[in-house]
Tab-separated table of C-alpha atoms in Angstrom:
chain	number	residue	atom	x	y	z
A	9	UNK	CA	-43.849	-47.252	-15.353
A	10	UNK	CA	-42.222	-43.800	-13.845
A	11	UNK	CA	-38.585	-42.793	-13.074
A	12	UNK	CA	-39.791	-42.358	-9.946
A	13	UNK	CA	-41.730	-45.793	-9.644
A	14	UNK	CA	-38.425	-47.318	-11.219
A	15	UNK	CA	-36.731	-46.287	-7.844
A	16	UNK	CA	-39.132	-47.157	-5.567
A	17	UNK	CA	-39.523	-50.349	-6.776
A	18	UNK	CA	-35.721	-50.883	-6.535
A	19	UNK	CA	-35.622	-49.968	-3.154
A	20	UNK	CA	-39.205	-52.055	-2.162
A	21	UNK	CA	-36.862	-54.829	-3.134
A	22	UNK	CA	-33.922	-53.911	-1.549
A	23	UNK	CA	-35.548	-53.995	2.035
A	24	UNK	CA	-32.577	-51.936	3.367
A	25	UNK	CA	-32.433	-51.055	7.150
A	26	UNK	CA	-31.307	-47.233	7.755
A	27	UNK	CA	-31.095	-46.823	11.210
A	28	UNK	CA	-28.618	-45.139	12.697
A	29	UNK	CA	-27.243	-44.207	9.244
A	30	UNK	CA	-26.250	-40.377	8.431
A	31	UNK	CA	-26.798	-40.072	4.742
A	32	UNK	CA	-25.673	-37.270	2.398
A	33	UNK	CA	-27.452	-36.774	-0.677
A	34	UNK	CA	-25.489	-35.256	-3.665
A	35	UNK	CA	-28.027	-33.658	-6.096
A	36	UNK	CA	-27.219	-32.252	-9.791
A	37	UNK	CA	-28.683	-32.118	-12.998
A	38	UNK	CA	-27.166	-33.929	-16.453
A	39	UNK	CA	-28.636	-32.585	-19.835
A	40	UNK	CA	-29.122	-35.853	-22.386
A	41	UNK	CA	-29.594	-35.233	-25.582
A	42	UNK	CA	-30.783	-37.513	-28.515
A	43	UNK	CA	-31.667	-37.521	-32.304
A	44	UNK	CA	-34.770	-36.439	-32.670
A	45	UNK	CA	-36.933	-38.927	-35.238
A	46	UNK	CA	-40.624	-38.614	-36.206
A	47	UNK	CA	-41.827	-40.839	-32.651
A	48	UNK	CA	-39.514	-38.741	-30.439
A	49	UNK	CA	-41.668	-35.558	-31.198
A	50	UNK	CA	-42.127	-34.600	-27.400
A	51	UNK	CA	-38.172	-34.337	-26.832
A	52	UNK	CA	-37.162	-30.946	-24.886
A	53	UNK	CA	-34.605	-28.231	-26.007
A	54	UNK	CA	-31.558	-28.500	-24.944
A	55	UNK	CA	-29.096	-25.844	-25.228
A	56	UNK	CA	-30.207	-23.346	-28.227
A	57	UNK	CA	-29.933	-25.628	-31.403
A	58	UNK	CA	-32.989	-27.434	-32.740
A	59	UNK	CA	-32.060	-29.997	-34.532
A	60	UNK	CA	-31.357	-32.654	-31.378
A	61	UNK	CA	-33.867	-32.634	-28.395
A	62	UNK	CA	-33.305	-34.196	-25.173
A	63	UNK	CA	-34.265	-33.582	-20.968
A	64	UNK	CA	-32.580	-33.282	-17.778
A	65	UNK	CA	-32.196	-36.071	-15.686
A	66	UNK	CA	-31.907	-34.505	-11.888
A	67	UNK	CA	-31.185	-36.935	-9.493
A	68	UNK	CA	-29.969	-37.589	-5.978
A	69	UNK	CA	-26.726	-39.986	-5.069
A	70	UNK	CA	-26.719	-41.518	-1.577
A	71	UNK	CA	-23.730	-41.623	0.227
A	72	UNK	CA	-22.392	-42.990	3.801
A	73	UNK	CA	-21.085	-40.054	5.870
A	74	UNK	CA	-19.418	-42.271	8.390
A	75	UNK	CA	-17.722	-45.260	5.640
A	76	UNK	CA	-18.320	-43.078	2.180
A	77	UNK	CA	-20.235	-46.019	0.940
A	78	UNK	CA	-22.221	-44.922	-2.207
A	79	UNK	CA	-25.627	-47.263	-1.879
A	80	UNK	CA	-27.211	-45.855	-5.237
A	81	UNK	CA	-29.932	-43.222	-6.321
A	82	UNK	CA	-32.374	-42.224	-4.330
A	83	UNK	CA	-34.439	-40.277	-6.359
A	84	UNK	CA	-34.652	-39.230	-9.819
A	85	UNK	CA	-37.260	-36.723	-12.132
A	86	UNK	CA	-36.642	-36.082	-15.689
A	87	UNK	CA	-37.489	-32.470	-16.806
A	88	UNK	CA	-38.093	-30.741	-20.502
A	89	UNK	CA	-37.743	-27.203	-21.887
A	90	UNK	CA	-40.196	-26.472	-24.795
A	91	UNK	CA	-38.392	-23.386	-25.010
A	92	UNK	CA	-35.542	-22.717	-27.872
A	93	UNK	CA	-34.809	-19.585	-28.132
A	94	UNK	CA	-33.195	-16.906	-25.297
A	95	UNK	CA	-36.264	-14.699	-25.589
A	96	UNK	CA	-38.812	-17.490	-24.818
A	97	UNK	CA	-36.348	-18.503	-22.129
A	98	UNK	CA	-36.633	-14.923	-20.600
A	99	UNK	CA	-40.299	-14.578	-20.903
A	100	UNK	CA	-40.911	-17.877	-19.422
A	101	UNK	CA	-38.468	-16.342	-16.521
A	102	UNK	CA	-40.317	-12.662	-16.122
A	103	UNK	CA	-43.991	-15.260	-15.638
A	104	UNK	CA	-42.396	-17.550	-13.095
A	105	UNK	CA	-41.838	-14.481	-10.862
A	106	UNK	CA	-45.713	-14.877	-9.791
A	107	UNK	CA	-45.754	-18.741	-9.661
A	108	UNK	CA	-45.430	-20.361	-6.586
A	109	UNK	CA	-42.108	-22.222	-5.431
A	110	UNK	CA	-44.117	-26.087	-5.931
A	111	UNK	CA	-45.017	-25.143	-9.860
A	112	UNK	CA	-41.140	-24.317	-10.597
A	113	UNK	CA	-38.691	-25.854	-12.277
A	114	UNK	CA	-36.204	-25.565	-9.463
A	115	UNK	CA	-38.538	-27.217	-7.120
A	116	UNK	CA	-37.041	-30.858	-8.277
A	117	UNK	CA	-34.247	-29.466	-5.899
A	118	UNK	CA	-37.198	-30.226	-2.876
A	119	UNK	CA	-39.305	-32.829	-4.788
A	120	UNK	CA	-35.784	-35.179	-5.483
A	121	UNK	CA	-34.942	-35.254	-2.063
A	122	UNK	CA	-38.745	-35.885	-0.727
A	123	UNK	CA	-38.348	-39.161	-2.587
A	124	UNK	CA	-35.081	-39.873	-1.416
A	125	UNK	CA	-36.079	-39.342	2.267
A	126	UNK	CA	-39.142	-41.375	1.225
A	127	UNK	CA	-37.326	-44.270	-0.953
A	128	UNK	CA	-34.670	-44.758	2.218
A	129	UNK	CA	-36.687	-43.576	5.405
A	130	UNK	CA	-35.673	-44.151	8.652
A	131	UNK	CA	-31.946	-43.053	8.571
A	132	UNK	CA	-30.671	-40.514	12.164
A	133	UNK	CA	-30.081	-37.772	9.713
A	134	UNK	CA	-30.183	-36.212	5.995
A	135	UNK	CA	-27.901	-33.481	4.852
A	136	UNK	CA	-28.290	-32.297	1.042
A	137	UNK	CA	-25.131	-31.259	-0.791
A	138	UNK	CA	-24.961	-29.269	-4.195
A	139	UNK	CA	-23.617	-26.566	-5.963
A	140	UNK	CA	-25.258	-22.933	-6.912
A	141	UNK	CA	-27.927	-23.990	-7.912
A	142	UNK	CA	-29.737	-25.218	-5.213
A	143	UNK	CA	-28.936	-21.808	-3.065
A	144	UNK	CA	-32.315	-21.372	-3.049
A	145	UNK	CA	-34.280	-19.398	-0.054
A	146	UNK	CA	-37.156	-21.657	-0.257
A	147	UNK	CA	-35.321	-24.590	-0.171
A	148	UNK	CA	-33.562	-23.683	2.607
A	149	UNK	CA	-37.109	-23.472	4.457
A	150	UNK	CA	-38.770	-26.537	2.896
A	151	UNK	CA	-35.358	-28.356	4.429
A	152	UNK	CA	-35.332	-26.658	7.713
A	153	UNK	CA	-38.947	-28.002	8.066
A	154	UNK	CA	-38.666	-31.247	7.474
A	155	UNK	CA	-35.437	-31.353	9.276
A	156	UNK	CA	-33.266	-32.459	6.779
A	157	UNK	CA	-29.583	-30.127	6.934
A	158	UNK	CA	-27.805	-28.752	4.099
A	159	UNK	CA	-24.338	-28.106	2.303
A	160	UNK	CA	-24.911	-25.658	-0.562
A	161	UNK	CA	-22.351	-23.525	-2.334
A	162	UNK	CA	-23.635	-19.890	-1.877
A	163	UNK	CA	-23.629	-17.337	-4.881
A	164	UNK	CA	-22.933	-13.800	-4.626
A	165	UNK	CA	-25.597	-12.052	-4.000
A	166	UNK	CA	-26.808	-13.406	-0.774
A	167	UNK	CA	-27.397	-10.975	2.204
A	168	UNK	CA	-26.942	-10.884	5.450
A	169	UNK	CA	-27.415	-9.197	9.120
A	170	UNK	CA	-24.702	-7.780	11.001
A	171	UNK	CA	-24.313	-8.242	14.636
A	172	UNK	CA	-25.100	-4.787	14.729
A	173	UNK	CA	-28.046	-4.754	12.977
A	174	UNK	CA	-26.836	-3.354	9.313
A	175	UNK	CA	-27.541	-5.660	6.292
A	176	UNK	CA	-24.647	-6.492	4.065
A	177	UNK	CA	-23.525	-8.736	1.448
A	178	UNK	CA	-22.338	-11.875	2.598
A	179	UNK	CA	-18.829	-11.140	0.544
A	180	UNK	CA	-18.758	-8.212	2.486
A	181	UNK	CA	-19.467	-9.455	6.082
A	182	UNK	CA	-16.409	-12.508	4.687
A	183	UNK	CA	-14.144	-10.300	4.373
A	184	UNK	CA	-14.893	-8.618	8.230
A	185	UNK	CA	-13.961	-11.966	9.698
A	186	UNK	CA	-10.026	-13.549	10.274
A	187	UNK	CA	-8.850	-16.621	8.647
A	188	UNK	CA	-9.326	-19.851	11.220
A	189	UNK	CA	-6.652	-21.962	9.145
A	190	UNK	CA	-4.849	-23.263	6.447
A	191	UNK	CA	-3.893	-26.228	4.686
A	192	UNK	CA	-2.385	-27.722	1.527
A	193	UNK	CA	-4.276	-30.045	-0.819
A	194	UNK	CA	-2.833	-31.119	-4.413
A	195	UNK	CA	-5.674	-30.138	-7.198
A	196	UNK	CA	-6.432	-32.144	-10.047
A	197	UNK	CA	-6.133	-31.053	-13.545
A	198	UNK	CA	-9.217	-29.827	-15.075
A	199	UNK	CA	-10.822	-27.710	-17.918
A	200	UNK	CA	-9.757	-24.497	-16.151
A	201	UNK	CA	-7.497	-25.971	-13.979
A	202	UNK	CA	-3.513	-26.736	-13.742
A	203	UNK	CA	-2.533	-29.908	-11.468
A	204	UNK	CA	-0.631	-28.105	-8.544
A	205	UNK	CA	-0.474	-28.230	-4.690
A	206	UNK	CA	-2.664	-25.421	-3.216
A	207	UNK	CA	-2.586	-23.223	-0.049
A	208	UNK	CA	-5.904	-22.830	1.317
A	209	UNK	CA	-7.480	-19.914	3.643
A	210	UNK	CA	-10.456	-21.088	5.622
A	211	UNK	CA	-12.717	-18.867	7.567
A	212	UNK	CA	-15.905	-20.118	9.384
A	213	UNK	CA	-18.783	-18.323	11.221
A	214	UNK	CA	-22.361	-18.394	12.043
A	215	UNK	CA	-24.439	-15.760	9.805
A	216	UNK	CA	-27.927	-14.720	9.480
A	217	UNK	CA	-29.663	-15.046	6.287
A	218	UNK	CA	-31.503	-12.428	5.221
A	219	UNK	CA	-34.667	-13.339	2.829
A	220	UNK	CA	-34.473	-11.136	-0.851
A	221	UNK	CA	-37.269	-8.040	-0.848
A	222	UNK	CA	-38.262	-8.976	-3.888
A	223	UNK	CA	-39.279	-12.891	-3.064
A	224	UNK	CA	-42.912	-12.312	-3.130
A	225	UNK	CA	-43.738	-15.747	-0.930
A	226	UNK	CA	-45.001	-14.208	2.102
A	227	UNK	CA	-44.927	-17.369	3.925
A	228	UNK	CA	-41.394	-17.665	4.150
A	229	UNK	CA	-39.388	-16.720	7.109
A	230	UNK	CA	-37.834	-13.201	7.002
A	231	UNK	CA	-34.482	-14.823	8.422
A	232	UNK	CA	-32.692	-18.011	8.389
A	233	UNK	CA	-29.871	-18.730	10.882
A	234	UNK	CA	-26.752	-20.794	9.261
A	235	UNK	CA	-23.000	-20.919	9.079
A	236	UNK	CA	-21.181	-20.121	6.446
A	237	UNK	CA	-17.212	-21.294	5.140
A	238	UNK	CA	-15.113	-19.732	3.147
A	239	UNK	CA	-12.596	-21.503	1.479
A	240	UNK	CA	-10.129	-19.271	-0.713
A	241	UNK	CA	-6.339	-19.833	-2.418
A	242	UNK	CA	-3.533	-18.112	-0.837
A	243	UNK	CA	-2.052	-16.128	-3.926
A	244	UNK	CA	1.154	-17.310	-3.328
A	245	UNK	CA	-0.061	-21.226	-5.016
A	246	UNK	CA	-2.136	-19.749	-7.411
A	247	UNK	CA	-0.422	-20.693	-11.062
A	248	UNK	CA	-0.166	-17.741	-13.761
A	249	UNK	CA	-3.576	-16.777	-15.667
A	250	UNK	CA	-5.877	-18.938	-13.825
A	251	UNK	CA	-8.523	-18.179	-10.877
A	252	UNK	CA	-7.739	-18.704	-7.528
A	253	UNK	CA	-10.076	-21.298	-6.155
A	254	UNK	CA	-12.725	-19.999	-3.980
A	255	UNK	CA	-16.057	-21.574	-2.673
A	256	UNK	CA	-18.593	-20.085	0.161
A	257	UNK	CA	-20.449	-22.797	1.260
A	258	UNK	CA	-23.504	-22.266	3.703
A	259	UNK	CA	-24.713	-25.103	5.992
A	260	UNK	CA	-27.495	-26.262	8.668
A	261	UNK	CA	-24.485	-28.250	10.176
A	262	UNK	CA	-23.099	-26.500	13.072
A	263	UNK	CA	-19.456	-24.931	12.542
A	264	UNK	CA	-17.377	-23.737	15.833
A	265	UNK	CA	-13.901	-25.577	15.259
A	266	UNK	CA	-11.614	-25.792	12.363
A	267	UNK	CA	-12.390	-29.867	12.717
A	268	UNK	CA	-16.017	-29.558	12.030
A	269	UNK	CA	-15.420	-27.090	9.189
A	270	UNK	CA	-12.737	-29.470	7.845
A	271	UNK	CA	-15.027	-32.222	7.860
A	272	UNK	CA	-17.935	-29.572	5.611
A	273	UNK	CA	-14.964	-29.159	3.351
A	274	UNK	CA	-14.275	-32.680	2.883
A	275	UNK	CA	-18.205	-33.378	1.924
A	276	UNK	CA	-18.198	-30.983	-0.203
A	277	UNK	CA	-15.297	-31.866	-2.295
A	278	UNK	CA	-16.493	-35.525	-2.912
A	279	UNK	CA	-19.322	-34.087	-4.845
A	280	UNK	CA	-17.353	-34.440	-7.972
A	281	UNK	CA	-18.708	-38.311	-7.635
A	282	UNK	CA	-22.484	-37.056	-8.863
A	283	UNK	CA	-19.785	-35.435	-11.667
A	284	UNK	CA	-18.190	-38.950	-12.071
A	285	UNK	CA	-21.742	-40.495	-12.595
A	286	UNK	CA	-22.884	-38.870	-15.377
A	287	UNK	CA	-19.597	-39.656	-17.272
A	288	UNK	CA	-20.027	-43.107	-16.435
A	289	UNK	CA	-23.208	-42.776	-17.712
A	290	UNK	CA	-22.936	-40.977	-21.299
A	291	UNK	CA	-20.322	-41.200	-23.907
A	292	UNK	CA	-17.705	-42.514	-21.837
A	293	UNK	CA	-18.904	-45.263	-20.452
A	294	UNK	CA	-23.057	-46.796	-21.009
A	295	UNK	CA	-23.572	-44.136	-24.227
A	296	UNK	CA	-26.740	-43.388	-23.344
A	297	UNK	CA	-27.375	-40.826	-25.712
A	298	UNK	CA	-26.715	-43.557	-28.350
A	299	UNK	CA	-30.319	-45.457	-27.095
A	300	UNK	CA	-32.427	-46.658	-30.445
A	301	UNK	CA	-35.263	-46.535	-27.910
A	302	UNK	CA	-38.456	-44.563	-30.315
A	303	UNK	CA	-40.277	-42.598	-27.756
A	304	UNK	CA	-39.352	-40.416	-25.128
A	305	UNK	CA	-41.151	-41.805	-22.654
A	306	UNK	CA	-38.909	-45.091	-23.075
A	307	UNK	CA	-35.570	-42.879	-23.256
A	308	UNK	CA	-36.609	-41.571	-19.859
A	309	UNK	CA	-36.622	-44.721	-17.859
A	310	UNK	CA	-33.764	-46.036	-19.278
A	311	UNK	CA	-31.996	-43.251	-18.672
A	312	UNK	CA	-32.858	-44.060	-14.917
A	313	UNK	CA	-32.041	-47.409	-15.191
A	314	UNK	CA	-28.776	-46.394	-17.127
A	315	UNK	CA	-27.876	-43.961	-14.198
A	316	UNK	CA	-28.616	-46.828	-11.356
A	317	UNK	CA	-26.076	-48.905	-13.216
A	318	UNK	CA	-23.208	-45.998	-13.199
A	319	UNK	CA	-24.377	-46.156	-9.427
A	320	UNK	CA	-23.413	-49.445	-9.047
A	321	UNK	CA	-20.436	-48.717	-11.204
A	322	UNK	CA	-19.656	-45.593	-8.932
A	323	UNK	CA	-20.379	-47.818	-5.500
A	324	UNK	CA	-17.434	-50.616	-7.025
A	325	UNK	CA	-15.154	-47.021	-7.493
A	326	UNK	CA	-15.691	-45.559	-4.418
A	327	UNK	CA	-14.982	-48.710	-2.443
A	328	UNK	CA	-11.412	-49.282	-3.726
A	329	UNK	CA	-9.759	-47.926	-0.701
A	330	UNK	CA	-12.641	-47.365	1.596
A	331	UNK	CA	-12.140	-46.241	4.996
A	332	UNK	CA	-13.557	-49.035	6.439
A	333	UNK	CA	-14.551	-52.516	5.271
A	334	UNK	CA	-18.364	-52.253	3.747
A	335	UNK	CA	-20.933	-54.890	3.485
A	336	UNK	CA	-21.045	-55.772	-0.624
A	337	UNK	CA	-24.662	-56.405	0.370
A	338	UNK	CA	-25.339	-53.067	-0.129
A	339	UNK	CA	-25.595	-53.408	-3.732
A	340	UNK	CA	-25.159	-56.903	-4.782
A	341	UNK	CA	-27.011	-59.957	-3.762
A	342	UNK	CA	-25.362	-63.472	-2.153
A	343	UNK	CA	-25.375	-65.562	-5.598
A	344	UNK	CA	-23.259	-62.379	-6.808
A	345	UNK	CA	-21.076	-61.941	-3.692
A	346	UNK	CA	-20.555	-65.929	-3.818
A	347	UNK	CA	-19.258	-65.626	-7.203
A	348	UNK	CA	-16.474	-63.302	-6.565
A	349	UNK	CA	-15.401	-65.457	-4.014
A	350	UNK	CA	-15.149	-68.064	-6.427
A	351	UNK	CA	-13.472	-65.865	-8.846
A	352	UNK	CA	-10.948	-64.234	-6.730
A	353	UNK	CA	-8.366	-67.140	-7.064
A	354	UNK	CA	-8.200	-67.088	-10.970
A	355	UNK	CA	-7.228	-63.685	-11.031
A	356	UNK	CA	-4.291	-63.563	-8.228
A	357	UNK	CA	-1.144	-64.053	-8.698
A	358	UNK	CA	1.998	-65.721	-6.919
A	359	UNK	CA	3.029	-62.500	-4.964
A	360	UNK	CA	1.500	-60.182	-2.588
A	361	UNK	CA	0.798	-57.201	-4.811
A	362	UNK	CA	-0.748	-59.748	-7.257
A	363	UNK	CA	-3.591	-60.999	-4.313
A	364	UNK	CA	-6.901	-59.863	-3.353
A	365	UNK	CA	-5.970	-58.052	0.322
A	366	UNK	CA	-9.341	-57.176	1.094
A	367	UNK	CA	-11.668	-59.013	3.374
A	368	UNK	CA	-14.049	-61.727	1.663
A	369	UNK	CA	-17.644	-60.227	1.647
A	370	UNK	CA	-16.848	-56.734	1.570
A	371	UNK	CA	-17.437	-54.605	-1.419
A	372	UNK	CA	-13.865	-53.638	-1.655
A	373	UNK	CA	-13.225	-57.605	-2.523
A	374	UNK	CA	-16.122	-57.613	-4.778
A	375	UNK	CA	-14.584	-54.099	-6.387
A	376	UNK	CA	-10.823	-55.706	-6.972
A	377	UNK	CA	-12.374	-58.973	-8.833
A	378	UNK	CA	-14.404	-56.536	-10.914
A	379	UNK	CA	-11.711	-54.527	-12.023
A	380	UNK	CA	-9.342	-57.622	-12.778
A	381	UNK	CA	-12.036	-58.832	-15.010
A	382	UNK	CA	-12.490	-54.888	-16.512
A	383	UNK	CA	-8.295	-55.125	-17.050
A	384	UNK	CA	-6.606	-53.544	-14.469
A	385	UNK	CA	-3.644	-54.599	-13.438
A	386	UNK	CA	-1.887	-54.928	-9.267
A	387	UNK	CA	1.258	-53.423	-11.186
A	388	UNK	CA	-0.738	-50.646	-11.687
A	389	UNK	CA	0.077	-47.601	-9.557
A	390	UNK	CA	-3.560	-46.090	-9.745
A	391	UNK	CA	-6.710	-47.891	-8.830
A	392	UNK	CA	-9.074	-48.455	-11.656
A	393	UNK	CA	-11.328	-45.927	-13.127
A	394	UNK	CA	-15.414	-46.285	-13.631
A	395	UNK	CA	-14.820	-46.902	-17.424
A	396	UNK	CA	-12.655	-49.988	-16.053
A	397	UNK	CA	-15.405	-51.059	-14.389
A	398	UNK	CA	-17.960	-51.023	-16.460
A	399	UNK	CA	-16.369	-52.833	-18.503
A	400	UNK	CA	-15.366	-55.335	-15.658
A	401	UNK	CA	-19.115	-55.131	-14.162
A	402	UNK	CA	-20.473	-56.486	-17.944
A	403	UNK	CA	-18.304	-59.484	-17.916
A	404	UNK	CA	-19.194	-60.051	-13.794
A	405	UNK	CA	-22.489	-60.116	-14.323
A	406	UNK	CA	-22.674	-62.315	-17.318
A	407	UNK	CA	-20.183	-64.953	-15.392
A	408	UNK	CA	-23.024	-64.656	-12.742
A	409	UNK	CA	-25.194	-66.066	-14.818
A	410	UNK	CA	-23.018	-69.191	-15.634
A	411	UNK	CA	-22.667	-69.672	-12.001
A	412	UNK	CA	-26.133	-69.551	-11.175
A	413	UNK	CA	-26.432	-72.472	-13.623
A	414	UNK	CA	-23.701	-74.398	-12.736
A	415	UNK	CA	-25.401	-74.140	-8.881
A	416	UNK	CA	-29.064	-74.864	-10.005
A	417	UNK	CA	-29.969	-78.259	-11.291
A	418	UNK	CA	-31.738	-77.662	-15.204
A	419	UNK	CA	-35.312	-77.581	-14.181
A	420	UNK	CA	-38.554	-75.912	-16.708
A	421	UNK	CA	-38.054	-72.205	-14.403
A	422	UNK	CA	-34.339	-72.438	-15.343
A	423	UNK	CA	-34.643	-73.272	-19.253
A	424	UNK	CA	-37.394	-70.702	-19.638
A	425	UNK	CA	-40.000	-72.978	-20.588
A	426	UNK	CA	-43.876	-73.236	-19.490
């Protein structure tokens, strides 16, 4: 058994219909690192220390454009360095110069989403969101081709052609064009990062890629048409000593009114989920990097199988206040979605804020019974958190079990026996 084979079996078994469904697919890497021990001898690098190994699990979230429903991971690949040391890493760098695109590293930006597409096939339309690292001039082709669209944060050093011809950078050619509009959107504290209401600039327009002289790949298109947005902080929010925010994003999707590059924006931002995942997944909430599993080839699928569970953990989060009612079928099964029925009465209370508001058989329901159970409280004035619901999610499913008895008359396939 594969990562890849992991998720393809899940989805065999899912049988889900995609029709008609837009799906963006958040991509990103985690680094997971573990004790090395004498079994565990073909762990990667990570970082420049030695004494723990670990890989990179890349993967690819799927995500409801229309009701933000998170369904789960569509594809997965687990990657190692045998490098540890900067001068191997820059060596290794100088040789990939004359390898193709297919043989890199950076190709599991293509390969993730090829079993994504492949895993869920059959949806109206794809579009791939991630940060830097996927701005990528190959990957814009590969993507192009197979008509999938794209949301990718730009990096500097992109260039581009001028309506009249010139080449420029596209910071340069940004700074030619007017602001479209502004708005105000309270930011979150972070690492870098005071909580504080911002005044964002926007400016939208379509641009014309222009591919690098020294990409060697002479198949590749010497131009790629796109729009780009530019999203920048006013100076007047921006709090003492800390960057302005600023993001360029380029994208397949077509931008011509402040609504359609609103709606970009709004994409974009929700990729802090995939961010949200992995902390579900390590020390915060499943500890994978805690696994006693002895080889690596065992660490690897459960790490899989520990990132499908944050999924599901992510799926119950998301679905808290959705923006409109979603099937719970898209991640549990009846016996599980008849069991929070059954639950919901022991954990309301007498008054309104104390009662289950959502509609039965929807996954917000499902989500509010889970987080009772994880310890939330109505009185609460936040929703619960993933850490809440994994914790919530452990005790559902076990009390799934118990109900699965109490509905199944003791039989020889129920007691395990021959």
């Amino acid at each position: 058994m594969t990562p890849s084979r992991l998720i393809q079996q899940y989805w065999q078994d899912r049988n889900v219909s995609w029709s008609g469904k837009h799906l963006l697919l958040y991509q990103d890497s985690s680094v997971l690192s573990f004790k090395k021990t004498k079994q565990r001898t073909d762990l990667g690098y990570v970082g420049k220390g030695e004494v723990h190994g670990g890989f990179e699990l890349h993967n690819s979230l799927l995500v409801d454009a229309q009701s933000r429903a998170c369904y789960g991971i569509g594809g997965a690949q687990v990657h190692s360095n045998e490098f540890n040391s900067v001068e191997h890493n820059k060596q290794r760098k100088r040789s990939l110069r004359h390898v193709s695109f297919s043989q890199k590293e950076t190709y599991r930006w293509y390969s993730t989403i090829d079993q994504s597409t492949t895993n869920c096939a059959g949806a109206s339309r794809y579009t791939v969101i991630a940060d830097q690292e996927a701005d990528i001039y190959e990957l814009f082709s590969l993507y192009k081709e197979r008509q999938w669209d794209w949301l990718i944060r730009a990096t500097d050093y992109r260039r581009v052609r001028h309506s009249n011809g010139s080449t420029m950078l596209l910071s340069q050619f940004l700074q030619e064009i007017p602001v479209s509009f502004s708005y105000q959107t309270q930011v979150s504290t972070s690492q870098n990062r005071t909580s504080h209401q911002a005044l964002l600039r926007v400016k939208f327009s379509p641009i014309t890629m222009i591919k690098s002289s020294k990409n060697p790949t002479k198949s590749l298109p010497d131009t790629l048409c796109m729009y780009v947005i530019d999203i920048r902080e006013d100076d007047t929010s921006v709090l003492a000593d800390e960057t302005p925010i600023h993001w360029v994003l380029v994208s397949s999707h077509a931008v011509t009114t402040d609504q359609e590059a609103a709606q970009l924006i709004e994409w974009y931002c929700e990729r802090w989920n995939i961010e949200q995942l992995y902390r579900t997944e390590k020390t915060q909430g499943l500890n994978i990097e805690q696994a006693q599993l002895e080889t690596t080839h065992g660490l690897a699928n459960l790490s899989v199988v520990s990132i499908m569970a944050a999924a599901q953990v992510m799926a119950l989060v998301m679905a808290r206040e959705p923006k409109q009612p979603i099937d719970a079928q898209i991640i549990l099964n009846q016996q599980e979605i008849e069991c929070s029925l059954w639950l919901n009465p022991t954990l309301e209370g007498k008054t309104d804020k104390q009662k289950n508001q959502h509609p039965p058989n929807s996954l917000a329901f499902v989500a509010w019974v889970v987080a009772r159970l994880g310890g939330w409280s109505p009185h609460v004035n936040k929703p619960a958190g993933p850490i809440t619901m994994i914790h919530g999610l452990v005790r559902f499913k076990a009390i799934v079990e118990g109900f699965a008895l109490k509905n199944t008359t003791p039989n020889q396939q129920v007691m395990g026996l021959p």
